[in-house]
mmCIF file of C-alpha atoms in Angstrom:
data_model
loop_
_atom_site.group_PDB
_atom_site.id
_atom_site.type_symbol
_atom_site.label_atom_id
_atom_site.label_comp_id
_atom_site.label_asym_id
_atom_site.label_seq_id
_atom_site.Cartn_x
_atom_site.Cartn_y
_atom_site.Cartn_z
ATOM 1 C CA UNK Z 1 44.588 49.531 -42.974
ATOM 2 C CA UNK Z 2 41.849 52.065 -42.623
ATOM 3 C CA UNK Z 3 40.288 53.160 -45.938
ATOM 4 C CA UNK Z 4 40.745 56.995 -46.003
ATOM 5 C CA UNK Z 5 37.783 57.345 -48.351
ATOM 6 C CA UNK Z 6 35.407 55.376 -46.041
ATOM 7 C CA UNK Z 7 32.917 57.513 -44.077
ATOM 8 C CA UNK Z 8 33.512 58.037 -40.455
ATOM 9 C CA UNK Z 9 30.989 57.054 -37.798
ATOM 10 C CA UNK Z 10 30.246 60.797 -37.374
ATOM 11 C CA UNK Z 11 29.494 61.137 -41.221
ATOM 12 C CA UNK Z 12 27.223 58.135 -41.061
ATOM 13 C CA UNK Z 13 25.327 59.555 -38.058
ATOM 14 C CA UNK Z 14 25.005 62.896 -39.769
ATOM 15 C CA UNK Z 15 23.675 61.315 -42.882
ATOM 16 C CA UNK Z 16 21.154 59.269 -40.918
ATOM 17 C CA UNK Z 17 19.884 62.343 -39.270
ATOM 18 C CA UNK Z 18 19.561 64.171 -42.574
ATOM 19 C CA UNK Z 19 17.303 61.465 -43.999
ATOM 20 C CA UNK Z 20 15.400 60.474 -40.887
ATOM 21 C CA UNK Z 21 11.656 60.816 -41.032
ATOM 22 C CA UNK Z 22 9.627 62.903 -38.499
ATOM 23 C CA UNK Z 23 7.868 60.563 -36.066
ATOM 24 C CA UNK Z 24 4.199 60.750 -35.038
ATOM 25 C CA UNK Z 25 2.621 58.886 -32.127
ATOM 26 C CA UNK Z 26 -1.074 57.881 -32.837
ATOM 27 C CA UNK Z 27 -3.547 56.766 -30.284
ATOM 28 C CA UNK Z 28 -6.445 54.939 -32.000
ATOM 29 C CA UNK Z 29 -8.503 51.741 -32.100
ATOM 30 C CA UNK Z 30 -8.134 49.002 -34.525
ATOM 31 C CA UNK Z 31 -10.679 48.837 -37.395
ATOM 32 C CA UNK Z 32 -10.824 45.261 -38.840
ATOM 33 C CA UNK Z 33 -12.484 46.536 -41.976
ATOM 34 C CA UNK Z 34 -9.372 48.678 -42.750
ATOM 35 C CA UNK Z 35 -11.541 51.729 -43.260
ATOM 36 C CA UNK Z 36 -10.521 53.870 -40.267
ATOM 37 C CA UNK Z 37 -8.655 53.667 -37.111
ATOM 38 C CA UNK Z 38 -5.027 52.600 -36.889
ATOM 39 C CA UNK Z 39 -5.126 51.295 -40.518
ATOM 40 C CA UNK Z 40 -6.095 54.767 -41.793
ATOM 41 C CA UNK Z 41 -3.530 56.537 -39.614
ATOM 42 C CA UNK Z 42 -0.545 54.341 -40.713
ATOM 43 C CA UNK Z 43 -1.333 54.514 -44.460
ATOM 44 C CA UNK Z 44 -2.152 58.115 -44.672
ATOM 45 C CA UNK Z 45 0.706 59.222 -42.515
ATOM 46 C CA UNK Z 46 3.195 57.023 -44.379
ATOM 47 C CA UNK Z 47 1.974 58.690 -47.501
ATOM 48 C CA UNK Z 48 3.053 62.065 -46.147
ATOM 49 C CA UNK Z 49 6.532 60.604 -45.324
ATOM 50 C CA UNK Z 50 6.383 60.288 -41.551
ATOM 51 C CA UNK Z 51 7.187 57.340 -39.399
ATOM 52 C CA UNK Z 52 4.131 56.182 -37.281
ATOM 53 C CA UNK Z 53 4.190 55.062 -33.687
ATOM 54 C CA UNK Z 54 0.832 53.299 -33.429
ATOM 55 C CA UNK Z 55 -0.469 52.840 -29.951
ATOM 56 C CA UNK Z 56 -3.468 50.477 -29.898
ATOM 57 C CA UNK Z 57 -6.286 51.465 -27.602
ATOM 58 C CA UNK Z 58 -8.753 48.747 -28.423
ATOM 59 C CA UNK Z 59 -10.594 47.294 -31.309
ATOM 60 C CA UNK Z 60 -13.979 47.766 -33.104
ATOM 61 C CA UNK Z 61 -16.072 44.790 -34.104
ATOM 62 C CA UNK Z 62 -17.259 46.100 -37.389
ATOM 63 C CA UNK Z 63 -17.649 45.652 -41.131
ATOM 64 C CA UNK Z 64 -17.862 48.260 -43.926
ATOM 65 C CA UNK Z 65 -21.594 48.907 -43.106
ATOM 66 C CA UNK Z 66 -21.591 49.517 -39.431
ATOM 67 C CA UNK Z 67 -19.799 49.317 -36.001
ATOM 68 C CA UNK Z 68 -21.275 46.466 -34.035
ATOM 69 C CA UNK Z 69 -19.240 46.831 -30.793
ATOM 70 C CA UNK Z 70 -15.939 47.999 -29.327
ATOM 71 C CA UNK Z 71 -13.498 46.560 -26.784
ATOM 72 C CA UNK Z 72 -11.170 48.898 -25.108
ATOM 73 C CA UNK Z 73 -7.697 48.070 -23.668
ATOM 74 C CA UNK Z 74 -7.094 49.111 -20.063
ATOM 75 C CA UNK Z 75 -5.280 52.399 -19.554
ATOM 76 C CA UNK Z 76 -2.168 50.788 -18.202
ATOM 77 C CA UNK Z 77 -1.726 48.899 -21.457
ATOM 78 C CA UNK Z 78 -2.126 52.054 -23.467
ATOM 79 C CA UNK Z 79 0.246 54.124 -21.230
ATOM 80 C CA UNK Z 80 2.867 51.356 -21.204
ATOM 81 C CA UNK Z 81 2.899 51.164 -25.037
ATOM 82 C CA UNK Z 82 3.354 54.941 -25.450
ATOM 83 C CA UNK Z 83 5.834 55.593 -22.575
ATOM 84 C CA UNK Z 84 8.123 52.791 -23.773
ATOM 85 C CA UNK Z 85 8.240 54.122 -27.425
ATOM 86 C CA UNK Z 86 8.630 57.718 -26.204
ATOM 87 C CA UNK Z 87 11.646 56.880 -24.045
ATOM 88 C CA UNK Z 88 13.394 55.725 -27.134
ATOM 89 C CA UNK Z 89 12.006 57.929 -30.034
ATOM 90 C CA UNK Z 90 11.299 61.691 -30.145
ATOM 91 C CA UNK Z 91 7.960 62.619 -31.774
ATOM 92 C CA UNK Z 92 7.003 65.757 -33.705
ATOM 93 C CA UNK Z 93 3.210 65.415 -33.172
ATOM 94 C CA UNK Z 94 0.509 63.268 -31.475
ATOM 95 C CA UNK Z 95 -2.763 62.345 -33.045
ATOM 96 C CA UNK Z 96 -5.666 61.041 -30.992
ATOM 97 C CA UNK Z 97 -8.632 59.191 -32.520
ATOM 98 C CA UNK Z 98 -11.232 57.153 -30.770
ATOM 99 C CA UNK Z 99 -9.681 55.493 -27.725
ATOM 100 C CA UNK Z 100 -12.636 53.727 -26.212
ATOM 101 C CA UNK Z 101 -12.817 54.953 -22.568
ATOM 102 C CA UNK Z 102 -12.471 57.924 -20.231
ATOM 103 C CA UNK Z 103 -9.591 56.070 -18.518
ATOM 104 C CA UNK Z 104 -7.678 55.924 -21.782
ATOM 105 C CA UNK Z 105 -8.353 59.565 -22.392
ATOM 106 C CA UNK Z 106 -6.876 60.384 -18.910
ATOM 107 C CA UNK Z 107 -3.759 58.314 -19.611
ATOM 108 C CA UNK Z 108 -3.270 59.987 -23.037
ATOM 109 C CA UNK Z 109 -3.756 63.496 -21.569
ATOM 110 C CA UNK Z 110 -1.189 62.732 -18.994
ATOM 111 C CA UNK Z 111 1.201 61.815 -21.708
ATOM 112 C CA UNK Z 112 0.550 64.810 -23.861
ATOM 113 C CA UNK Z 113 0.839 67.075 -20.821
ATOM 114 C CA UNK Z 114 4.360 65.746 -20.281
ATOM 115 C CA UNK Z 115 5.173 66.658 -23.924
ATOM 116 C CA UNK Z 116 3.547 70.033 -23.848
ATOM 117 C CA UNK Z 117 5.615 71.476 -26.686
ATOM 118 C CA UNK Z 118 4.505 68.711 -29.127
ATOM 119 C CA UNK Z 119 1.245 69.638 -31.115
ATOM 120 C CA UNK Z 120 -1.903 67.391 -30.700
ATOM 121 C CA UNK Z 121 -4.430 66.757 -33.380
ATOM 122 C CA UNK Z 122 -7.672 65.282 -32.030
ATOM 123 C CA UNK Z 123 -10.270 63.677 -34.258
ATOM 124 C CA UNK Z 124 -13.800 63.200 -32.938
ATOM 125 C CA UNK Z 125 -15.724 60.623 -35.022
ATOM 126 C CA UNK Z 126 -19.424 60.012 -35.014
ATOM 127 C CA UNK Z 127 -20.287 57.992 -31.919
ATOM 128 C CA UNK Z 128 -23.976 57.442 -32.566
ATOM 129 C CA UNK Z 129 -23.389 53.668 -32.857
ATOM 130 C CA UNK Z 130 -22.517 53.628 -29.070
ATOM 131 C CA UNK Z 131 -24.606 53.584 -25.874
ATOM 132 C CA UNK Z 132 -25.967 57.061 -24.978
ATOM 133 C CA UNK Z 133 -24.539 56.985 -21.509
ATOM 134 C CA UNK Z 134 -21.158 55.733 -22.776
ATOM 135 C CA UNK Z 135 -21.110 58.691 -25.398
ATOM 136 C CA UNK Z 136 -21.866 61.242 -22.727
ATOM 137 C CA UNK Z 137 -19.184 59.980 -20.380
ATOM 138 C CA UNK Z 138 -16.529 59.764 -23.073
ATOM 139 C CA UNK Z 139 -17.305 63.247 -24.383
ATOM 140 C CA UNK Z 140 -17.240 64.725 -20.980
ATOM 141 C CA UNK Z 141 -13.910 63.212 -20.331
ATOM 142 C CA UNK Z 142 -12.631 64.458 -23.596
ATOM 143 C CA UNK Z 143 -13.687 68.015 -22.772
ATOM 144 C CA UNK Z 144 -12.075 67.929 -19.341
ATOM 145 C CA UNK Z 145 -8.877 66.047 -20.090
ATOM 146 C CA UNK Z 146 -8.000 66.132 -23.737
ATOM 147 C CA UNK Z 147 -9.258 69.328 -25.286
ATOM 148 C CA UNK Z 148 -7.010 71.510 -23.061
ATOM 149 C CA UNK Z 149 -4.031 69.652 -24.693
ATOM 150 C CA UNK Z 150 -5.422 69.852 -28.232
ATOM 151 C CA UNK Z 151 -3.856 72.099 -30.916
ATOM 152 C CA UNK Z 152 -6.269 71.268 -33.711
ATOM 153 C CA UNK Z 153 -9.814 69.553 -33.268
ATOM 154 C CA UNK Z 154 -10.987 67.942 -36.347
ATOM 155 C CA UNK Z 155 -14.576 66.702 -36.862
ATOM 156 C CA UNK Z 156 -17.630 66.636 -38.984
ATOM 157 C CA UNK Z 157 -19.851 69.699 -38.545
ATOM 158 C CA UNK Z 158 -22.886 67.884 -37.286
ATOM 159 C CA UNK Z 159 -20.782 65.799 -34.870
ATOM 160 C CA UNK Z 160 -19.058 68.804 -33.394
ATOM 161 C CA UNK Z 161 -22.309 70.835 -33.209
ATOM 162 C CA UNK Z 162 -24.129 68.071 -31.227
ATOM 163 C CA UNK Z 163 -21.246 67.823 -28.897
ATOM 164 C CA UNK Z 164 -20.029 71.343 -28.326
ATOM 165 C CA UNK Z 165 -23.241 73.350 -29.070
ATOM 166 C CA UNK Z 166 -26.149 71.086 -27.936
ATOM 167 C CA UNK Z 167 -28.237 74.065 -26.862
ATOM 168 C CA UNK Z 168 -27.910 76.113 -30.134
ATOM 169 C CA UNK Z 169 -31.189 77.810 -30.910
ATOM 170 C CA UNK Z 170 -30.423 79.668 -34.077
ATOM 171 C CA UNK Z 171 -32.496 79.278 -37.115
ATOM 172 C CA UNK Z 172 -29.537 78.116 -39.158
ATOM 173 C CA UNK Z 173 -26.832 75.608 -38.077
ATOM 174 C CA UNK Z 174 -23.896 77.063 -36.277
ATOM 175 C CA UNK Z 175 -21.240 78.542 -38.650
ATOM 176 C CA UNK Z 176 -17.703 77.094 -38.375
ATOM 177 C CA UNK Z 177 -16.401 80.053 -36.315
ATOM 178 C CA UNK Z 178 -19.095 79.464 -33.646
ATOM 179 C CA UNK Z 179 -17.969 75.837 -33.462
ATOM 180 C CA UNK Z 180 -14.357 77.064 -33.141
ATOM 181 C CA UNK Z 181 -15.445 79.411 -30.425
ATOM 182 C CA UNK Z 182 -17.145 76.586 -28.495
ATOM 183 C CA UNK Z 183 -14.008 74.439 -28.787
ATOM 184 C CA UNK Z 184 -11.843 77.483 -27.673
ATOM 185 C CA UNK Z 185 -13.812 77.555 -24.364
ATOM 186 C CA UNK Z 186 -12.176 74.277 -23.593
ATOM 187 C CA UNK Z 187 -8.725 75.381 -24.681
ATOM 188 C CA UNK Z 188 -8.593 74.431 -28.400
ATOM 189 C CA UNK Z 189 -7.014 77.261 -30.548
ATOM 190 C CA UNK Z 190 -7.891 75.743 -33.960
ATOM 191 C CA UNK Z 191 -10.807 73.651 -35.357
ATOM 192 C CA UNK Z 192 -11.134 72.005 -38.598
ATOM 193 C CA UNK Z 193 -14.867 71.629 -39.368
ATOM 194 C CA UNK Z 194 -15.798 69.384 -42.280
ATOM 195 C CA UNK Z 195 -19.055 68.535 -43.973
ATOM 196 C CA UNK Z 196 -20.586 72.033 -43.622
ATOM 197 C CA UNK Z 197 -23.755 72.202 -45.734
ATOM 198 C CA UNK Z 198 -23.165 75.042 -48.017
ATOM 199 C CA UNK Z 199 -25.828 74.181 -50.688
ATOM 200 C CA UNK Z 200 -27.579 71.089 -51.874
ATOM 201 C CA UNK Z 201 -24.805 70.141 -54.199
ATOM 202 C CA UNK Z 202 -21.794 71.186 -52.065
ATOM 203 C CA UNK Z 203 -20.023 70.587 -48.765
ATOM 204 C CA UNK Z 204 -17.372 72.794 -47.213
ATOM 205 C CA UNK Z 205 -14.573 72.421 -44.796
ATOM 206 C CA UNK Z 206 -13.398 75.441 -42.711
ATOM 207 C CA UNK Z 207 -10.219 75.821 -40.597
ATOM 208 C CA UNK Z 208 -11.222 78.394 -37.973
ATOM 209 C CA UNK Z 209 -10.144 80.091 -34.808
ATOM 210 C CA UNK Z 210 -12.444 81.968 -32.432
ATOM 211 C CA UNK Z 211 -11.522 85.150 -34.251
ATOM 212 C CA UNK Z 212 -11.654 84.127 -37.936
ATOM 213 C CA UNK Z 213 -11.970 81.488 -40.635
ATOM 214 C CA UNK Z 214 -8.383 80.902 -41.686
ATOM 215 C CA UNK Z 215 -9.054 78.802 -44.790
ATOM 216 C CA UNK Z 216 -12.060 77.228 -46.548
ATOM 217 C CA UNK Z 217 -12.634 74.474 -49.216
ATOM 218 C CA UNK Z 218 -15.720 73.812 -51.130
ATOM 219 C CA UNK Z 219 -16.323 70.465 -52.877
ATOM 220 C CA UNK Z 220 -19.102 68.560 -54.544
ATOM 221 C CA UNK Z 221 -20.988 65.891 -52.670
ATOM 222 C CA UNK Z 222 -20.037 62.246 -53.393
ATOM 223 C CA UNK Z 223 -22.815 59.886 -54.337
ATOM 224 C CA UNK Z 224 -21.027 57.093 -52.340
ATOM 225 C CA UNK Z 225 -20.954 56.859 -48.543
ATOM 226 C CA UNK Z 226 -17.417 56.564 -47.214
ATOM 227 C CA UNK Z 227 -16.024 55.114 -43.894
ATOM 228 C CA UNK Z 228 -12.721 56.442 -42.758
ATOM 229 C CA UNK Z 229 -12.590 59.915 -44.276
ATOM 230 C CA UNK Z 230 -12.304 61.664 -41.002
ATOM 231 C CA UNK Z 231 -9.360 59.460 -39.690
ATOM 232 C CA UNK Z 232 -7.739 59.882 -43.083
ATOM 233 C CA UNK Z 233 -7.922 63.721 -43.098
ATOM 234 C CA UNK Z 234 -6.845 64.112 -39.533
ATOM 235 C CA UNK Z 235 -4.004 61.756 -39.955
ATOM 236 C CA UNK Z 236 -2.699 63.538 -43.084
ATOM 237 C CA UNK Z 237 -3.024 66.909 -41.302
ATOM 238 C CA UNK Z 238 -1.080 65.728 -38.308
ATOM 239 C CA UNK Z 239 1.713 64.221 -40.508
ATOM 240 C CA UNK Z 240 2.019 67.392 -42.521
ATOM 241 C CA UNK Z 241 2.319 69.396 -39.319
ATOM 242 C CA UNK Z 242 4.936 67.001 -37.988
ATOM 243 C CA UNK Z 243 6.823 67.503 -41.266
ATOM 244 C CA UNK Z 244 7.173 71.155 -40.775
ATOM 245 C CA UNK Z 245 4.227 72.681 -42.737
ATOM 246 C CA UNK Z 246 2.483 75.598 -41.300
ATOM 247 C CA UNK Z 247 -1.089 75.051 -40.290
ATOM 248 C CA UNK Z 248 -2.832 76.558 -43.318
ATOM 249 C CA UNK Z 249 -0.611 74.864 -45.787
ATOM 250 C CA UNK Z 250 -0.959 71.500 -44.017
ATOM 251 C CA UNK Z 251 -4.752 71.901 -44.045
ATOM 252 C CA UNK Z 252 -4.776 72.686 -47.711
ATOM 253 C CA UNK Z 253 -2.592 69.760 -48.653
ATOM 254 C CA UNK Z 254 -4.504 67.363 -46.289
ATOM 255 C CA UNK Z 255 -7.735 68.319 -47.842
ATOM 256 C CA UNK Z 256 -6.227 67.810 -51.373
ATOM 257 C CA UNK Z 257 -4.902 64.375 -50.291
ATOM 258 C CA UNK Z 258 -8.293 63.418 -48.973
ATOM 259 C CA UNK Z 259 -9.928 64.561 -52.230
ATOM 260 C CA UNK Z 260 -7.695 62.240 -54.192
ATOM 261 C CA UNK Z 261 -8.171 59.274 -51.756
ATOM 262 C CA UNK Z 262 -11.934 59.517 -52.113
ATOM 263 C CA UNK Z 263 -11.782 60.069 -55.840
ATOM 264 C CA UNK Z 264 -9.806 56.774 -56.059
ATOM 265 C CA UNK Z 265 -11.944 55.101 -53.405
ATOM 266 C CA UNK Z 266 -13.286 51.585 -53.717
ATOM 267 C CA UNK Z 267 -15.793 49.282 -52.186
ATOM 268 C CA UNK Z 268 -14.007 46.229 -50.603
ATOM 269 C CA UNK Z 269 -17.140 44.694 -49.203
ATOM 270 C CA UNK Z 270 -20.854 44.949 -49.348
ATOM 271 C CA UNK Z 271 -21.117 48.124 -47.378
ATOM 272 C CA UNK Z 272 -19.561 51.634 -47.599
ATOM 273 C CA UNK Z 273 -16.738 52.705 -49.825
ATOM 274 C CA UNK Z 274 -13.242 53.103 -48.376
ATOM 275 C CA UNK Z 275 -10.756 55.953 -49.256
ATOM 276 C CA UNK Z 276 -7.707 54.619 -51.302
ATOM 277 C CA UNK Z 277 -4.935 56.224 -49.237
ATOM 278 C CA UNK Z 278 -2.211 54.719 -51.407
ATOM 279 C CA UNK Z 279 -3.726 55.870 -54.809
ATOM 280 C CA UNK Z 280 -0.306 57.457 -55.656
ATOM 281 C CA UNK Z 281 1.410 53.933 -55.484
ATOM 282 C CA UNK Z 282 -0.627 52.500 -58.274
ATOM 283 C CA UNK Z 283 0.728 52.005 -61.760
ATOM 284 C CA UNK Z 284 -0.118 55.036 -64.012
ATOM 285 C CA UNK Z 285 0.685 55.984 -67.586
ATOM 286 C CA UNK Z 286 3.158 58.669 -68.470
ATOM 287 C CA UNK Z 287 0.187 60.744 -69.690
ATOM 288 C CA UNK Z 288 -1.453 60.411 -66.221
ATOM 289 C CA UNK Z 289 1.703 61.451 -64.468
ATOM 290 C CA UNK Z 290 1.990 64.504 -66.732
ATOM 291 C CA UNK Z 291 5.786 64.088 -67.164
ATOM 292 C CA UNK Z 292 7.920 61.124 -68.212
ATOM 293 C CA UNK Z 293 10.776 62.142 -65.874
ATOM 294 C CA UNK Z 294 8.636 63.510 -63.002
ATOM 295 C CA UNK Z 295 8.044 60.157 -61.377
ATOM 296 C CA UNK Z 296 5.065 59.117 -59.290
ATOM 297 C CA UNK Z 297 5.607 62.157 -56.900
ATOM 298 C CA UNK Z 298 4.967 64.588 -59.731
ATOM 299 C CA UNK Z 299 1.293 63.733 -59.683
ATOM 300 C CA UNK Z 300 0.966 65.003 -56.203
ATOM 301 C CA UNK Z 301 1.801 68.788 -56.106
ATOM 302 C CA UNK Z 302 -0.222 70.708 -53.510
ATOM 303 C CA UNK Z 303 0.592 73.808 -55.447
ATOM 304 C CA UNK Z 304 -1.720 72.617 -58.200
ATOM 305 C CA UNK Z 305 -4.695 72.463 -55.797
ATOM 306 C CA UNK Z 306 -5.708 75.861 -54.359
ATOM 307 C CA UNK Z 307 -7.451 75.429 -51.076
ATOM 308 C CA UNK Z 308 -10.862 76.702 -52.439
ATOM 309 C CA UNK Z 309 -10.966 74.384 -55.483
ATOM 310 C CA UNK Z 310 -10.829 70.888 -54.149
ATOM 311 C CA UNK Z 311 -13.436 68.468 -55.667
ATOM 312 C CA UNK Z 312 -14.638 65.478 -53.669
#
């Protein structure tokens, strides 16, 4: 006999749909030190309750002090990974980190073009460890192929200025809106500029469009040098956008999350410190949580952290 109280297949499907996580596809390289790359993307995005579809584009040869080399996969391997997963799983956002070659950028741009309604978060790391000719070729390809597909460009102020405003002649460094204007020339509507030198003791992050600065955050400088902060921030931002947050709210929460990751950061080796992207999962006292019945999640309330008061 059929149990009349048992859920029907339709009920089960509806329940699965209700609890399913948004999915984000990430194109990034492997970082064997665990500081950045796909390791940062997976842990940061998982912390924001999204399911990650990681597409491997290559691997660094690096430790916590420096990048010694990089080996890129060929573009067919990158494209095949992504296309196979996309035929099965709908995605709410794409994130693109360092992908190693102009050919891989071309393959990724072709994919994001085919999914034109899906937002793209592009993170540009510091490439000064690389050969100068390789840097120029890679950045030129990014400008031509990927930036026209990018919804939000994320990068350190000095990195973005060297790339997008190499001929800047002002007495002061370009303000964030000038960086956003330079990115907008290539089709990028929003730019999150981090590490802007506001004063000796402070750095700022600014979410800007060509017309205005939409949000700002000021924070104290860390004494430690971190690897992986940019990948962590851009991954969190992308995950929050995929989860349905509007851009300003996602930016505020992503900066708050990075602030907490850095505050809990640690030094796994003999080089730079690494953000603790799973700080929220560690055992804490009831006093630390603030409420005995709030659970671990009660310690992470973005409403408690106005955008202009984050402290790194």
